[in-house]
Amino acid sequence: MTGNITFTMIKPDAVRKGTTGAILNDIIQAGFKIRAMKYVHLTQKQAEGFYAVHKERPFFGELVSFMISGPIVVAMLEKSNAVADFRTLIGATDPSKAEEGTIRRKYADSIAENAVHGSDSDENAHIECGFHFSQYEII
Ligand code: CMP
C-alpha cells in the first residue's frame, strides 16, 4: 500500500533565484496539501545528517556545501500516492532529463543544483519529515 505523505525541500538555488513562490504554487496546484513548512538555513552537521545515506558518494561534499550555501524551505506534503506523484511532478534528478513542465525542468540548472528534493520512498518520507519537524509543527 502506498502512503499519503512526502517530504520536500526547495533548495538554495531555487530560493536564490526567487522561484520559491512559483514552486509552492505548482505543488499546491498539483493537489498537495501542506501539513508543515519552515524556512531554514541548515548547518553543516544538519545537512550531513540529512544526506547521510549519500556519504560514500563522490558528490557528497559538493552536495553538503551546496545545501548550506543559503536558506531553504522544508515541507511535509499530503496527497494520495504522495511519493510517486511528487516525483512525477518534480521530474528526473538531472533537469536536462526531466520531462517538459516538471519543476526541475522549469526551475533547475544542473544535477547538483536541482531546485527541489522529493522523498524516494514512504519509509524515507517519514524519516525525513521526522528529521525536520516535531509533532507540534505538523497540522
Ligand atoms: P536529491 O533528490 O536531493 O537527493 C540527493 C541529491 O544529490 C540529488 O537530489 C542531487 O541534488 C545530488 N546529486 C545526485 N547526483 C549528483 C551528482 N552526480 N553530482 C552532484 N550532485 C548530485
Tab-separated table of C-alpha atoms and ligand atoms in Angstrom:
chain	number	residue	atom	x	y	z
A	1	MET	CA	0.000	0.000	0.000
A	2	THR	CA	1.330	3.460	-0.837
A	3	GLY	CA	1.283	6.242	1.726
A	4	ASN	CA	-0.040	9.784	1.556
A	5	ILE	CA	2.942	11.718	2.933
A	6	THR	CA	6.087	13.013	1.257
A	7	PHE	CA	8.830	15.455	2.177
A	8	THR	CA	10.298	18.230	0.040
A	9	MET	CA	12.989	20.901	0.216
A	10	ILE	CA	13.116	23.943	-2.039
A	11	LYS	CA	16.878	24.140	-2.354
A	12	PRO	CA	19.225	27.185	-2.096
A	13	ASP	CA	19.446	27.675	-5.891
A	14	ALA	CA	15.673	27.990	-6.251
A	15	VAL	CA	15.340	30.267	-3.205
A	16	ARG	CA	18.190	32.491	-4.534
A	17	LYS	CA	16.517	32.764	-7.935
A	18	GLY	CA	13.227	33.900	-6.374
A	19	THR	CA	11.270	30.858	-7.541
A	20	THR	CA	10.054	29.720	-4.081
A	21	GLY	CA	6.553	31.102	-4.648
A	22	ALA	CA	6.230	29.666	-8.158
A	23	ILE	CA	7.356	26.215	-6.965
A	24	LEU	CA	4.971	26.244	-3.990
A	25	ASN	CA	2.173	27.260	-6.364
A	26	ASP	CA	2.969	24.329	-8.692
A	27	ILE	CA	2.942	21.965	-5.694
A	28	ILE	CA	-0.415	23.246	-4.393
A	29	GLN	CA	-1.996	23.308	-7.869
A	30	ALA	CA	-0.939	19.662	-8.299
A	31	GLY	CA	-3.129	18.774	-5.316
A	32	PHE	CA	-0.630	18.550	-2.470
A	33	LYS	CA	-1.696	19.851	0.928
A	34	ILE	CA	0.988	21.475	3.101
A	35	ARG	CA	0.986	19.757	6.520
A	36	ALA	CA	4.116	21.528	7.821
A	37	MET	CA	6.559	24.102	6.414
A	38	LYS	CA	9.645	26.073	7.570
A	39	TYR	CA	12.209	28.497	6.121
A	40	VAL	CA	15.605	27.412	7.468
A	41	HIS	CA	19.364	27.663	6.867
A	42	LEU	CA	20.902	24.253	7.580
A	43	THR	CA	24.183	23.853	9.445
A	44	GLN	CA	26.872	21.574	8.010
A	45	LYS	CA	26.044	18.905	10.633
A	46	GLN	CA	22.337	19.024	9.790
A	47	ALA	CA	22.993	18.747	6.024
A	48	GLU	CA	25.446	15.856	6.565
A	49	GLY	CA	22.877	14.142	8.779
A	50	PHE	CA	20.020	14.577	6.346
A	51	TYR	CA	22.059	13.226	3.422
A	52	ALA	CA	23.970	10.575	5.454
A	53	VAL	CA	22.691	7.892	3.080
A	54	HIS	CA	24.852	9.501	0.349
A	55	LYS	CA	28.040	9.895	2.451
A	56	GLU	CA	30.098	7.445	0.368
A	57	ARG	CA	29.140	9.103	-2.925
A	58	PRO	CA	31.794	11.197	-4.712
A	59	PHE	CA	29.438	14.188	-4.789
A	60	PHE	CA	28.693	14.178	-1.030
A	61	GLY	CA	30.981	17.138	-0.185
A	62	GLU	CA	29.609	19.200	-3.052
A	63	LEU	CA	26.030	18.296	-2.057
A	64	VAL	CA	26.521	19.370	1.575
A	65	SER	CA	28.306	22.639	0.620
A	66	PHE	CA	25.517	23.471	-1.767
A	67	MET	CA	22.748	22.676	0.726
A	68	ILE	CA	24.281	25.023	3.338
A	69	SER	CA	25.001	27.811	0.818
A	70	GLY	CA	21.716	29.588	1.608
A	71	PRO	CA	18.268	29.234	3.139
A	72	ILE	CA	15.837	26.547	2.040
A	73	VAL	CA	12.151	25.759	2.514
A	74	VAL	CA	11.321	22.370	4.034
A	75	ALA	CA	7.791	20.979	3.859
A	76	MET	CA	5.710	17.922	4.655
A	77	LEU	CA	3.113	17.300	1.940
A	78	GLU	CA	-0.020	15.180	1.859
A	79	LYS	CA	-1.795	13.641	-1.126
A	80	SER	CA	-2.839	10.144	-2.116
A	81	ASN	CA	0.154	8.309	-3.646
A	82	ALA	CA	2.285	11.229	-2.444
A	83	VAL	CA	5.833	9.902	-3.016
A	84	ALA	CA	5.294	8.735	-6.606
A	85	ASP	CA	3.066	11.666	-7.618
A	86	PHE	CA	5.534	14.185	-6.220
A	87	ARG	CA	8.452	12.568	-8.056
A	88	THR	CA	6.427	12.792	-11.273
A	89	LEU	CA	5.725	16.475	-10.554
A	90	ILE	CA	9.417	17.343	-9.961
A	91	GLY	CA	10.897	15.207	-12.768
A	92	ALA	CA	14.255	13.420	-13.069
A	93	THR	CA	17.171	14.270	-10.726
A	94	ASP	CA	19.061	15.646	-13.744
A	95	PRO	CA	16.940	18.562	-15.021
A	96	SER	CA	18.173	18.058	-18.603
A	97	LYS	CA	16.482	14.623	-18.486
A	98	ALA	CA	13.314	15.859	-16.730
A	99	GLU	CA	10.013	15.935	-18.638
A	100	GLU	CA	8.730	19.227	-20.025
A	101	GLY	CA	6.557	21.025	-17.461
A	102	THR	CA	8.162	19.403	-14.404
A	103	ILE	CA	9.508	21.582	-11.588
A	104	ARG	CA	13.146	20.629	-12.199
A	105	ARG	CA	12.814	21.199	-15.944
A	106	LYS	CA	11.319	24.638	-15.319
A	107	TYR	CA	13.458	25.880	-12.426
A	108	ALA	CA	16.686	23.811	-12.099
A	109	ASP	CA	20.062	24.247	-13.789
A	110	SER	CA	22.037	21.075	-13.075
A	111	ILE	CA	22.039	17.704	-11.319
A	112	ALA	CA	23.847	19.294	-8.360
A	113	GLU	CA	21.611	22.380	-8.188
A	114	ASN	CA	18.282	20.800	-8.977
A	115	ALA	CA	15.828	23.156	-7.225
A	116	VAL	CA	13.892	20.600	-5.149
A	117	HIS	CA	14.182	17.376	-3.210
A	118	GLY	CA	11.475	14.722	-3.040
A	119	SER	CA	11.453	11.585	-0.869
A	120	ASP	CA	12.145	8.337	-2.742
A	121	SER	CA	10.013	6.009	-0.573
A	122	ASP	CA	7.262	6.091	2.061
A	123	GLU	CA	9.795	5.000	4.668
A	124	ASN	CA	12.202	7.820	3.795
A	125	ALA	CA	9.335	10.334	3.651
A	126	HIS	CA	8.573	9.592	7.313
A	127	ILE	CA	12.260	9.623	8.306
A	128	GLU	CA	12.816	12.956	6.506
A	129	CYS	CA	9.678	14.578	7.993
A	130	GLY	CA	10.808	13.386	11.424
A	131	PHE	CA	14.271	14.884	10.826
A	132	HIS	CA	12.839	18.379	10.259
A	133	PHE	CA	9.531	18.543	12.127
A	134	SER	CA	8.358	17.808	15.633
A	135	GLN	CA	4.781	16.663	16.210
A	136	TYR	CA	3.509	20.115	17.246
A	137	GLU	CA	4.690	21.647	13.931
A	138	ILE	CA	2.515	19.302	11.865
A	139	ILE	CA	-1.013	20.485	11.119
B	1	CMP	P1	18.086	14.884	-4.044
B	1	CMP	O1	16.812	14.371	-4.584
B	1	CMP	O2	18.025	15.975	-3.039
B	1	CMP	O3	18.928	13.665	-3.431
B	1	CMP	C1	20.331	13.582	-3.482
B	1	CMP	C2	20.940	14.729	-4.206
B	1	CMP	O4	22.279	14.527	-4.604
B	1	CMP	C3	20.212	14.936	-5.518
B	1	CMP	O5	18.930	15.439	-5.283
B	1	CMP	C4	21.161	15.843	-6.254
B	1	CMP	O6	20.979	17.202	-5.900
B	1	CMP	C5	22.504	15.381	-5.725
B	1	CMP	N1	23.213	14.625	-6.742
B	1	CMP	C6	22.861	13.450	-7.289
B	1	CMP	N2	23.756	13.064	-8.213
B	1	CMP	C7	24.701	14.040	-8.240
B	1	CMP	C8	25.887	14.221	-8.982
B	1	CMP	N3	26.300	13.326	-9.906
B	1	CMP	N4	26.622	15.331	-8.738
B	1	CMP	C9	26.237	16.219	-7.809
B	1	CMP	N5	25.104	16.104	-7.075
B	1	CMP	C10	24.354	15.023	-7.297
